Amino acid sequence: MQHAIVTGGQWGDEGKGKIIDILSGRFDVVVRYQGGNNAGHTVVINGRKFFLHLIPSGIFHPEKICVIGNGVVLDPFSFLEEVKGLKESRIAVSPKNLCISDRAHLVMPYHKAIDQAAETLKAGKKIGTTGRGIGPAYTSKVMRSGIRAADLLSESLLVDKIKENLAYFNYLLKGYFKANVLNVDDVIEDILSVREEILPYIVNSAYLLERFRNEGKSILFEGAQASLLDIDHGTYPFVTSSSVVAGGVGPGTGFSPAHIKSVIGVFKAYLTRVGSGPFPTEQTNGIGEALRQTGSEYGTTTGRPRRCGWFDMVAARYAQIINGYTGIALTKLDVLSQFEEIPVCTGYQYKGEIIHEFPAELEVLENLKPMYTFLPGWKAPISGVDRFDMLPREAQDYVRFIEEQIRCQVLIVSTGPDRNQTVMMPGMS
Ligand code: GDP
Ligand code: IMO
Ligand code: MG
């Protein structure tokens, strides 16, 4: 198998965890390249449910190597908690099958404090972040004052950097946000208490990936969040703070894009969003509620109810442009079984004009009118169907419609949360 990238094509929670777990069987190495523990990926294996936030979704294949790339922002406490949880579930996790890039930036307690204080201050204009300190951690990185995993190697250097950072962040917390400051000794003590446990995981990951490549190993790059949450291409400012799109793999891992030929986009058969921001096809009615209940649309990380709506083809085609998908995984098709007909948004109307390009301006995104094409529903349960020809004709047509409209082949169709509730299309075998 050639190296490949998987990214979310919508606003997150498309089922990337499930798809990456399945695909991991075909690769040797799985690498996260951006985001942090704002991600929440659910993997269901023979009815057992696992939740991942930082650790790549390849971890359930004990013979594979998982790497947390330099583009990830790593909360050391959350990382160790996740390792502990997996070990308690008898999943093999150790520095033998899991590594952290020495260049990955750390999410520190003051980043979380600022994230939460900033949201509180915004009152009615909240972004609705996960409160995990992601934006502030990337801010530190870009301000060139961040603390990297490599800094854990020297205790004295680490302590100096924490003191320097905290002087700045406490000033902000107290002076600007009118929030509680953090005690520098507590922060230092907490970090030093986990330092030794993290150290064995740290590697120079660009060299490691280059070695794997030279050995002929295949690498799967796992995107968290999704294209419409990308810092550059998403619905700014209602986005996350990293480069989510496929191109983020280069800066996020040091692996050259010249070596990668496949990019798989994961799309839910409808659409959800957590947090604030524009969502043209949102259904704030009984339909949205029906999708939420049937699809169990509650956040894996924060437990918040997800906003639900119809598939947005204008947004999907945009995701195709900014990622260059060579294949699609379409998930949660089973959730649509209840509907007589299924609307798909195929254009927008704004001030009397029809637009087919995904706009940058919030004002437009918030006030446009979606134009729908109505596809017939199938009104029959399809949970667990694992062959395309066993799907009702209308369900097959729905998949084909999405394929034609995005102009990209569907490689995987998911009909339930479990590993085996999956249709592998001919292009995948
Ligand atoms: P991720 O963040 O993209 O990995 O997605 P999440 O795990 O946050 O959310 C997807 C949810 O849908 C999880 O609860 C999955 O177990 C579940 N899921 C994934 N694929 C399917 C599917 O085809 N059908 C149904 N009903 N649930 C699915
Ligand atoms: P996975 O990988 C869905 C959203 C938050 C908020 C915005 C910014 O599970 O698909 P942040 O904490 O990143 O600063 O929040 O981004 N968000 C996600 N929404 N799935 C995710 O990850 C998300 N990660 C962040 O809800 O709107
Ligand atoms: Mg999720």
Short mmCIF file of C-alpha atoms and ligand atoms in Angstrom, two decimals:
data_model
loop_
_atom_site.label_atom_id
_atom_site.label_comp_id
_atom_site.label_asym_id
_atom_site.label_seq_id
_atom_site.Cartn_x
_atom_site.Cartn_y
_atom_site.Cartn_z
CA MET A 1 0.00 0.00 0.00
CA GLN A 2 1.25 3.50 -0.81
CA HIS A 3 1.46 6.20 1.82
CA ALA A 4 -1.92 7.88 2.34
CA ILE A 5 -3.60 10.71 4.17
CA VAL A 6 -7.07 10.61 5.74
CA THR A 7 -8.84 13.89 6.54
CA GLY A 8 -12.32 14.86 7.62
CA GLY A 9 -14.25 16.48 4.78
CA GLN A 10 -16.79 18.40 6.89
CA TRP A 11 -16.87 19.92 10.42
CA GLY A 12 -15.46 16.91 12.26
CA ASP A 13 -16.81 13.70 13.80
CA GLU A 14 -17.28 12.08 10.41
CA GLY A 15 -16.13 8.74 11.78
CA LYS A 16 -12.42 9.18 11.00
CA GLY A 17 -11.48 7.02 14.00
CA LYS A 18 -13.43 4.06 12.64
CA ILE A 19 -12.07 4.46 9.10
CA ILE A 20 -8.46 4.90 10.26
CA ASP A 21 -8.75 1.86 12.52
CA ILE A 22 -9.89 -0.21 9.55
CA LEU A 23 -7.29 1.19 7.16
CA SER A 24 -4.50 0.75 9.73
CA GLY A 25 -4.62 -2.98 9.01
CA ARG A 26 -3.19 -2.19 5.55
CA PHE A 27 -0.36 0.13 6.71
CA ASP A 28 2.73 -0.24 8.89
CA VAL A 29 2.75 3.16 10.58
CA VAL A 30 -0.01 5.61 11.60
CA VAL A 31 0.87 9.27 12.21
CA ARG A 32 -1.16 12.15 13.68
CA TYR A 33 0.02 15.44 12.17
CA GLN A 34 -2.07 18.21 13.76
CA GLY A 35 -4.55 19.10 16.48
CA GLY A 36 -4.45 17.86 20.02
CA ASN A 37 -6.82 16.35 22.54
CA ASN A 38 -9.63 18.49 21.14
CA ALA A 39 -10.13 15.46 18.88
CA GLY A 40 -12.44 12.69 19.97
CA HIS A 41 -12.32 9.52 17.90
CA THR A 42 -14.53 6.54 18.65
CA VAL A 43 -13.49 3.07 17.58
CA VAL A 44 -15.81 0.10 18.08
CA ILE A 45 -14.30 -3.37 17.86
CA ASN A 46 -16.63 -6.33 18.30
CA GLY A 47 -18.99 -4.23 20.39
CA ARG A 48 -16.22 -2.80 22.62
CA LYS A 49 -16.07 1.01 22.47
CA PHE A 50 -12.79 2.94 22.72
CA PHE A 51 -12.27 6.70 22.76
CA LEU A 52 -9.08 8.36 21.56
CA HIS A 53 -8.03 12.00 21.77
CA LEU A 54 -4.29 12.18 21.10
CA ILE A 55 -3.16 8.68 20.29
CA PRO A 56 -3.49 7.65 16.63
CA SER A 57 -6.40 5.36 15.81
CA GLY A 58 -3.95 2.70 14.62
CA ILE A 59 -3.17 1.76 18.23
CA PHE A 60 -5.58 -1.21 18.22
CA HIS A 61 -3.29 -3.05 15.83
CA PRO A 62 -0.45 -4.03 18.18
CA GLU A 63 2.06 -4.70 15.40
CA LYS A 64 1.75 -1.16 13.97
CA ILE A 65 3.78 1.87 15.02
CA CYS A 66 1.89 5.02 16.00
CA VAL A 67 3.56 8.42 15.87
CA ILE A 68 2.40 11.77 17.27
CA GLY A 69 3.92 14.23 14.82
CA ASN A 70 5.50 17.62 15.44
CA GLY A 71 2.37 19.42 14.22
CA VAL A 72 0.34 18.05 17.14
CA VAL A 73 0.02 20.04 20.36
CA LEU A 74 0.35 17.55 23.19
CA ASP A 75 -1.16 17.87 26.64
CA PRO A 76 1.20 15.66 28.65
CA PHE A 77 -1.37 14.91 31.36
CA SER A 78 -4.07 13.98 28.89
CA PHE A 79 -1.56 11.84 26.97
CA LEU A 80 -0.61 9.80 30.04
CA GLU A 81 -4.24 9.42 31.06
CA GLU A 82 -5.06 8.05 27.63
CA VAL A 83 -2.11 5.64 27.75
CA LYS A 84 -3.28 4.46 31.17
CA GLY A 85 -6.87 3.99 30.00
CA LEU A 86 -5.80 1.93 26.99
CA LYS A 87 -3.50 -0.24 29.11
CA GLU A 88 -6.38 -0.88 31.53
CA SER A 89 -8.38 -2.06 28.51
CA ARG A 90 -5.49 -4.43 27.69
CA ILE A 91 -4.39 -2.53 24.60
CA ALA A 92 -0.61 -2.70 24.12
CA VAL A 93 0.84 0.81 24.46
CA SER A 94 4.50 1.49 25.12
CA PRO A 95 7.40 3.40 23.55
CA LYS A 96 7.80 0.31 21.33
CA ASN A 97 4.62 1.11 19.38
CA LEU A 98 4.02 4.77 20.20
CA CYS A 99 6.30 7.79 19.75
CA ILE A 100 6.06 11.54 20.22
CA SER A 101 7.98 13.97 18.02
CA ASP A 102 10.59 15.95 19.92
CA ARG A 103 9.32 19.01 18.07
CA ALA A 104 5.68 18.66 19.17
CA HIS A 105 4.60 21.62 21.30
CA LEU A 106 3.16 21.03 24.74
CA VAL A 107 -0.25 22.26 25.83
CA MET A 108 0.42 23.71 29.25
CA PRO A 109 -2.07 24.40 32.06
CA TYR A 110 -1.90 28.14 31.30
CA HIS A 111 -3.03 27.48 27.72
CA LYS A 112 -6.15 25.77 29.02
CA ALA A 113 -6.77 28.62 31.47
CA ILE A 114 -6.50 31.21 28.68
CA ASP A 115 -8.72 29.18 26.32
CA GLN A 116 -11.46 29.02 28.94
CA ALA A 117 -11.04 32.65 30.06
CA ALA A 118 -11.15 33.88 26.44
CA GLU A 119 -14.38 31.99 25.81
CA THR A 120 -15.95 33.37 29.00
CA LEU A 121 -15.02 36.91 27.96
CA LYS A 122 -16.54 36.47 24.50
CA ALA A 123 -19.95 35.82 26.09
CA GLY A 124 -22.45 35.69 23.17
CA LYS A 125 -19.66 35.44 20.57
CA LYS A 126 -18.07 32.23 21.82
CA ILE A 127 -16.26 30.01 19.31
CA GLY A 128 -17.40 27.07 21.38
CA THR A 129 -13.92 25.60 21.71
CA THR A 130 -13.31 22.32 23.46
CA GLY A 131 -11.55 24.26 26.23
CA ARG A 132 -8.45 22.08 25.85
CA GLY A 133 -6.03 25.00 25.34
CA ILE A 134 -5.48 24.25 21.65
CA GLY A 135 -5.64 27.81 20.25
CA PRO A 136 -3.36 29.30 22.93
CA ALA A 137 -0.85 26.44 22.53
CA TYR A 138 -0.59 27.11 18.78
CA THR A 139 -0.37 30.84 19.59
CA SER A 140 2.67 30.15 21.79
CA LYS A 141 4.20 28.10 18.99
CA VAL A 142 3.78 30.87 16.43
CA MET A 143 4.97 33.49 18.96
CA ARG A 144 8.12 31.37 19.28
CA SER A 145 7.79 31.05 23.03
CA GLY A 146 6.26 27.54 23.17
CA ILE A 147 7.63 24.58 25.10
CA ARG A 148 8.37 21.52 22.98
CA ALA A 149 8.59 17.87 23.91
CA ALA A 150 12.37 18.15 23.47
CA ASP A 151 12.42 20.72 26.28
CA LEU A 152 11.43 17.97 28.71
CA LEU A 153 14.94 16.55 28.28
CA SER A 154 16.53 19.30 30.39
CA GLU A 155 14.87 19.94 33.73
CA SER A 156 16.55 23.30 34.34
CA LEU A 157 15.74 24.62 30.86
CA LEU A 158 12.17 23.48 31.26
CA VAL A 159 11.77 25.27 34.58
CA ASP A 160 13.18 28.51 33.11
CA LYS A 161 10.80 28.33 30.16
CA ILE A 162 7.78 27.72 32.37
CA LYS A 163 8.68 30.71 34.55
CA GLU A 164 9.10 32.94 31.52
CA ASN A 165 5.84 31.80 29.96
CA LEU A 166 3.85 32.03 33.14
CA ALA A 167 4.96 35.61 33.79
CA TYR A 168 3.35 36.49 30.46
CA PHE A 169 0.24 34.33 30.75
CA ASN A 170 -0.50 35.33 34.36
CA TYR A 171 -0.27 38.96 33.31
CA LEU A 172 -2.85 38.27 30.61
CA LEU A 173 -5.07 36.20 32.89
CA LYS A 174 -5.14 38.79 35.63
CA GLY A 175 -4.91 42.06 33.71
CA TYR A 176 -6.94 41.35 30.60
CA PHE A 177 -9.20 38.40 31.36
CA LYS A 178 -9.77 39.20 35.07
CA ALA A 179 -9.35 35.49 35.75
CA ASN A 180 -7.45 33.55 38.40
CA VAL A 181 -3.70 33.31 37.93
CA LEU A 182 -1.76 30.04 38.12
CA ASN A 183 0.80 29.30 40.79
CA VAL A 184 4.20 28.88 39.13
CA ASP A 185 5.45 26.31 41.67
CA ASP A 186 2.35 24.16 41.15
CA VAL A 187 2.73 24.23 37.37
CA ILE A 188 6.42 23.30 37.61
CA GLU A 189 5.75 20.55 40.13
CA ASP A 190 2.96 19.07 37.98
CA ILE A 191 5.07 19.00 34.83
CA LEU A 192 8.11 17.59 36.60
CA SER A 193 5.92 14.84 38.03
CA VAL A 194 5.11 13.53 34.52
CA ARG A 195 8.38 14.40 32.76
CA GLU A 196 10.15 11.07 33.29
CA GLU A 197 7.15 9.08 32.14
CA ILE A 198 6.95 10.99 28.85
CA LEU A 199 10.68 10.96 28.03
CA PRO A 200 10.90 7.38 26.65
CA TYR A 201 8.27 8.20 24.01
CA ILE A 202 10.20 11.13 22.51
CA VAL A 203 11.93 10.66 19.15
CA ASN A 204 13.19 12.72 16.24
CA SER A 205 10.21 11.74 14.12
CA ALA A 206 11.25 13.16 10.73
CA TYR A 207 14.26 10.79 10.74
CA LEU A 208 12.12 7.94 12.01
CA LEU A 209 9.60 8.36 9.18
CA GLU A 210 12.40 8.63 6.63
CA ARG A 211 13.85 5.38 7.97
CA PHE A 212 10.45 3.66 7.72
CA ARG A 213 10.08 4.92 4.15
CA ASN A 214 13.49 3.58 3.18
CA GLU A 215 12.58 0.23 4.72
CA GLY A 216 9.55 0.07 2.43
CA LYS A 217 7.02 0.56 5.24
CA SER A 218 3.72 2.24 4.33
CA ILE A 219 2.54 5.23 6.32
CA LEU A 220 -1.00 6.43 7.00
CA PHE A 221 -1.40 10.05 8.09
CA GLU A 222 -4.38 10.63 10.35
CA GLY A 223 -6.11 14.00 10.27
CA ALA A 224 -8.11 15.14 13.27
CA GLN A 225 -10.86 17.79 13.13
CA ALA A 226 -11.84 18.51 9.54
CA SER A 227 -11.45 20.69 6.46
CA LEU A 228 -14.12 23.26 7.36
CA LEU A 229 -12.38 23.73 10.73
CA ASP A 230 -8.99 24.32 9.07
CA ILE A 231 -7.29 27.52 10.27
CA ASP A 232 -6.91 28.84 6.70
CA HIS A 233 -9.72 27.25 4.74
CA GLY A 234 -12.44 26.79 7.35
CA THR A 235 -15.25 29.05 8.49
CA TYR A 236 -12.88 31.48 10.22
CA PRO A 237 -12.91 32.46 13.07
CA PHE A 238 -15.13 29.47 13.95
CA VAL A 239 -12.31 27.03 13.28
CA THR A 240 -9.61 25.17 15.15
CA SER A 241 -6.02 26.44 15.12
CA SER A 242 -4.17 23.95 12.95
CA SER A 243 -3.67 23.03 9.29
CA VAL A 244 -6.10 20.17 9.03
CA VAL A 245 -6.12 19.70 5.25
CA ALA A 246 -3.94 17.11 3.55
CA GLY A 247 -1.23 19.69 2.91
CA GLY A 248 -0.77 19.96 6.69
CA VAL A 249 1.11 16.65 6.63
CA GLY A 250 4.30 18.30 5.34
CA PRO A 251 4.77 20.86 8.11
CA GLY A 252 3.11 18.57 10.67
CA THR A 253 5.50 15.64 10.20
CA GLY A 254 8.46 16.62 8.01
CA PHE A 255 7.39 13.91 5.53
CA SER A 256 7.55 15.24 1.99
CA PRO A 257 4.24 15.43 0.07
CA ALA A 258 6.22 14.16 -2.94
CA HIS A 259 6.00 10.66 -1.42
CA ILE A 260 2.22 10.59 -0.98
CA LYS A 261 -0.25 9.61 -3.70
CA SER A 262 -3.54 8.91 -1.88
CA VAL A 263 -5.77 11.26 0.07
CA ILE A 264 -8.99 9.87 1.48
CA GLY A 265 -11.78 12.18 2.62
CA VAL A 266 -14.18 10.99 5.29
CA PHE A 267 -17.71 12.35 4.89
CA LYS A 268 -20.78 11.67 6.96
CA ALA A 269 -23.86 10.93 4.81
CA TYR A 270 -25.44 14.02 6.42
CA LEU A 271 -23.73 16.83 8.36
CA THR A 272 -22.96 17.81 11.93
CA ARG A 273 -21.09 20.57 13.69
CA VAL A 274 -20.12 21.14 17.34
CA GLY A 275 -19.60 24.66 18.65
CA SER A 276 -20.60 27.95 17.05
CA GLY A 277 -20.31 29.12 13.46
CA PRO A 278 -22.25 29.09 10.21
CA PHE A 279 -23.99 25.89 9.10
CA PRO A 280 -26.20 26.57 6.05
CA THR A 281 -28.02 23.20 6.00
CA GLU A 282 -28.60 22.97 9.77
CA GLN A 283 -31.99 21.60 10.80
CA THR A 284 -33.05 23.18 14.07
CA ASN A 285 -36.25 21.17 14.07
CA GLY A 286 -37.55 17.61 14.43
CA ILE A 287 -35.36 16.44 11.54
CA GLY A 288 -32.21 17.66 13.30
CA GLU A 289 -33.37 15.97 16.48
CA ALA A 290 -34.09 12.70 14.62
CA LEU A 291 -30.58 12.74 13.10
CA ARG A 292 -29.06 13.50 16.53
CA GLN A 293 -30.91 10.65 18.24
CA THR A 294 -30.42 8.00 15.55
CA GLY A 295 -26.82 9.02 14.91
CA SER A 296 -26.00 9.43 18.65
CA GLU A 297 -24.68 12.86 17.78
CA TYR A 298 -23.11 13.93 21.05
CA GLY A 299 -19.47 15.07 21.24
CA THR A 300 -16.88 12.42 22.15
CA THR A 301 -14.66 15.02 23.85
CA THR A 302 -17.14 17.38 25.51
CA GLY A 303 -20.46 15.49 25.42
CA ARG A 304 -22.12 18.51 23.76
CA PRO A 305 -25.09 17.77 21.47
CA ARG A 306 -23.95 18.11 17.87
CA ARG A 307 -25.86 20.42 15.54
CA CYS A 308 -27.31 18.33 12.68
CA GLY A 309 -28.34 19.00 9.08
CA TRP A 310 -28.30 17.76 5.50
CA PHE A 311 -25.28 16.94 3.34
CA ASP A 312 -23.81 20.13 1.86
CA MET A 313 -22.36 19.45 -1.58
CA VAL A 314 -21.00 23.00 -2.05
CA ALA A 315 -18.93 22.55 1.11
CA ALA A 316 -17.96 19.00 0.10
CA ARG A 317 -16.70 20.11 -3.32
CA TYR A 318 -14.66 22.81 -1.59
CA ALA A 319 -13.18 20.16 0.71
CA GLN A 320 -12.31 18.16 -2.40
CA ILE A 321 -10.48 21.16 -3.89
CA ILE A 322 -8.44 21.98 -0.78
CA ASN A 323 -7.48 18.35 -0.08
CA GLY A 324 -7.29 16.76 -3.54
CA TYR A 325 -9.09 13.60 -2.50
CA THR A 326 -8.39 10.46 -4.48
CA GLY A 327 -11.09 8.54 -2.62
CA ILE A 328 -13.98 8.96 -0.20
CA ALA A 329 -15.18 7.05 2.85
CA LEU A 330 -18.89 7.72 3.36
CA THR A 331 -20.07 7.01 6.91
CA LYS A 332 -23.32 6.72 8.84
CA LEU A 333 -25.45 5.88 5.79
CA ASP A 334 -27.59 3.75 8.13
CA VAL A 335 -28.74 6.87 9.99
CA LEU A 336 -30.62 8.05 6.88
CA SER A 337 -32.76 4.89 6.65
CA GLN A 338 -35.67 6.62 8.42
CA PHE A 339 -36.36 9.29 5.79
CA GLU A 340 -38.90 9.18 2.96
CA GLU A 341 -36.73 11.53 0.91
CA ILE A 342 -33.26 12.94 1.54
CA PRO A 343 -32.40 16.52 0.64
CA VAL A 344 -28.83 17.29 -0.46
CA CYS A 345 -27.75 20.91 -0.77
CA THR A 346 -26.33 21.39 -4.27
CA GLY A 347 -26.12 25.19 -4.43
CA TYR A 348 -26.63 28.37 -2.46
CA GLN A 349 -28.81 31.38 -3.14
CA TYR A 350 -27.62 34.73 -1.87
CA LYS A 351 -29.33 38.04 -2.62
CA GLY A 352 -31.04 36.55 -5.68
CA GLU A 353 -27.85 35.03 -7.10
CA ILE A 354 -26.94 31.36 -7.26
CA ILE A 355 -23.47 30.54 -5.94
CA HIS A 356 -21.55 27.30 -6.15
CA GLU A 357 -18.37 28.42 -4.41
CA PHE A 358 -18.01 28.12 -0.65
CA PRO A 359 -17.80 31.76 0.53
CA ALA A 360 -15.23 33.21 2.91
CA GLU A 361 -17.48 35.91 4.39
CA LEU A 362 -19.40 34.95 7.51
CA GLU A 363 -22.11 37.40 6.54
CA VAL A 364 -22.77 35.44 3.33
CA LEU A 365 -22.51 32.02 4.97
CA GLU A 366 -24.97 33.04 7.64
CA ASN A 367 -27.56 34.53 5.30
CA LEU A 368 -27.53 32.37 2.19
CA LYS A 369 -30.33 29.96 1.36
CA PRO A 370 -29.44 26.36 0.56
CA MET A 371 -30.92 24.92 -2.64
CA TYR A 372 -31.79 21.24 -2.30
CA THR A 373 -31.93 18.28 -4.65
CA PHE A 374 -34.28 15.64 -3.19
CA LEU A 375 -33.24 12.01 -3.40
CA PRO A 376 -35.59 9.12 -2.64
CA GLY A 377 -35.06 7.42 0.70
CA TRP A 378 -34.99 3.63 1.17
CA LYS A 379 -36.94 3.26 4.39
CA ALA A 380 -35.32 -0.06 5.26
CA PRO A 381 -32.72 -0.87 7.90
CA ILE A 382 -29.20 -1.23 6.49
CA SER A 383 -27.15 -1.40 9.71
CA GLY A 384 -24.27 -3.78 9.28
CA VAL A 385 -24.71 -4.36 5.54
CA ASP A 386 -21.23 -5.12 4.21
CA ARG A 387 -21.82 -5.56 0.48
CA PHE A 388 -22.75 -2.74 -1.86
CA ASP A 389 -25.13 -4.90 -3.89
CA MET A 390 -27.00 -5.77 -0.68
CA LEU A 391 -27.92 -2.12 -0.11
CA PRO A 392 -31.37 -1.02 -1.33
CA ARG A 393 -31.25 0.55 -4.81
CA GLU A 394 -32.03 4.02 -3.38
CA ALA A 395 -29.13 3.77 -0.91
CA GLN A 396 -26.79 2.76 -3.75
CA ASP A 397 -28.07 5.72 -5.77
CA TYR A 398 -27.43 8.08 -2.85
CA VAL A 399 -23.80 6.89 -2.70
CA ARG A 400 -23.42 7.21 -6.48
CA PHE A 401 -24.92 10.72 -6.39
CA ILE A 402 -22.35 11.86 -3.83
CA GLU A 403 -19.58 10.23 -5.85
CA GLU A 404 -20.66 11.98 -9.05
CA GLN A 405 -21.21 15.35 -7.42
CA ILE A 406 -17.85 15.41 -5.60
CA ARG A 407 -16.25 13.82 -8.67
CA CYS A 408 -14.32 11.32 -6.62
CA GLN A 409 -14.76 7.58 -6.14
CA VAL A 410 -16.31 6.25 -2.95
CA LEU A 411 -13.98 3.56 -1.60
CA ILE A 412 -15.67 2.74 1.70
CA VAL A 413 -19.29 2.92 2.87
CA SER A 414 -19.94 2.61 6.58
CA THR A 415 -23.25 1.20 7.81
CA GLY A 416 -22.64 1.10 11.56
CA PRO A 417 -20.04 2.00 14.18
CA ASP A 418 -18.37 -1.40 14.38
CA ARG A 419 -15.32 -2.43 12.37
CA ASN A 420 -17.23 -5.08 10.49
CA GLN A 421 -20.21 -2.86 9.58
CA THR A 422 -18.42 -1.68 6.49
CA VAL A 423 -18.68 -2.00 2.71
CA MET A 424 -15.31 -2.11 0.95
CA MET A 425 -15.87 -0.98 -2.64
CA PRO A 426 -13.98 -2.64 -5.51
CA GLY A 427 -11.40 0.21 -5.56
CA MET A 428 -10.31 -0.83 -2.06
CA SER A 429 -9.71 -4.51 -2.55
P1 GDP B 1 -14.28 11.17 14.41
O1 GDP B 1 -13.97 12.29 15.33
O2 GDP B 1 -14.31 11.59 12.98
O3 GDP B 1 -13.41 9.97 14.62
O4 GDP B 1 -15.78 10.72 14.73
P2 GDP B 1 -16.40 10.47 16.19
O5 GDP B 1 -15.90 9.19 16.71
O6 GDP B 1 -16.25 11.68 17.03
O7 GDP B 1 -17.94 10.41 15.84
C1 GDP B 1 -18.47 9.44 14.97
C2 GDP B 1 -19.51 8.62 15.74
O8 GDP B 1 -20.27 7.84 14.84
C3 GDP B 1 -18.88 7.62 16.72
O9 GDP B 1 -19.74 7.45 17.80
C4 GDP B 1 -18.78 6.35 15.88
O10 GDP B 1 -18.79 5.17 16.67
C5 GDP B 1 -20.04 6.45 15.07
N1 GDP B 1 -19.99 5.85 13.74
C6 GDP B 1 -18.96 5.77 12.86
N2 GDP B 1 -19.37 5.24 11.69
C7 GDP B 1 -20.68 4.97 11.82
C8 GDP B 1 -21.69 4.45 10.94
O11 GDP B 1 -21.45 4.13 9.78
N3 GDP B 1 -22.96 4.34 11.45
C9 GDP B 1 -23.27 4.72 12.72
N4 GDP B 1 -24.55 4.57 13.12
N5 GDP B 1 -22.36 5.21 13.57
C10 GDP B 1 -21.08 5.36 13.13
P1 IMO B 2 -12.61 15.34 15.72
O1 IMO B 2 -11.18 14.98 15.42
C1 IMO B 2 -15.67 18.41 15.91
C2 IMO B 2 -14.37 22.42 17.08
C3 IMO B 2 -14.85 22.94 18.42
C4 IMO B 2 -14.95 24.42 18.12
C5 IMO B 2 -13.74 24.66 17.21
C6 IMO B 2 -12.51 25.19 17.94
O2 IMO B 2 -13.23 14.53 16.79
O3 IMO B 2 -13.42 15.40 14.47
P2 IMO B 2 -10.73 24.06 19.56
O4 IMO B 2 -10.89 23.40 20.89
O5 IMO B 2 -10.13 23.19 18.51
O6 IMO B 2 -10.04 25.39 19.64
O7 IMO B 2 -12.24 24.40 19.08
O8 IMO B 2 -13.43 23.40 16.64
N1 IMO B 2 -13.66 21.12 17.13
C7 IMO B 2 -14.20 19.97 16.72
N2 IMO B 2 -15.45 19.70 16.27
N3 IMO B 2 -14.74 17.44 15.97
C8 IMO B 2 -13.49 17.71 16.40
O9 IMO B 2 -12.49 16.81 16.35
C9 IMO B 2 -13.18 19.01 16.84
N4 IMO B 2 -12.07 19.61 17.35
C10 IMO B 2 -12.37 20.90 17.51
O10 IMO B 2 -16.11 22.37 18.75
O11 IMO B 2 -16.10 24.68 17.36
MG MG B 3 -14.82 13.25 16.96
#
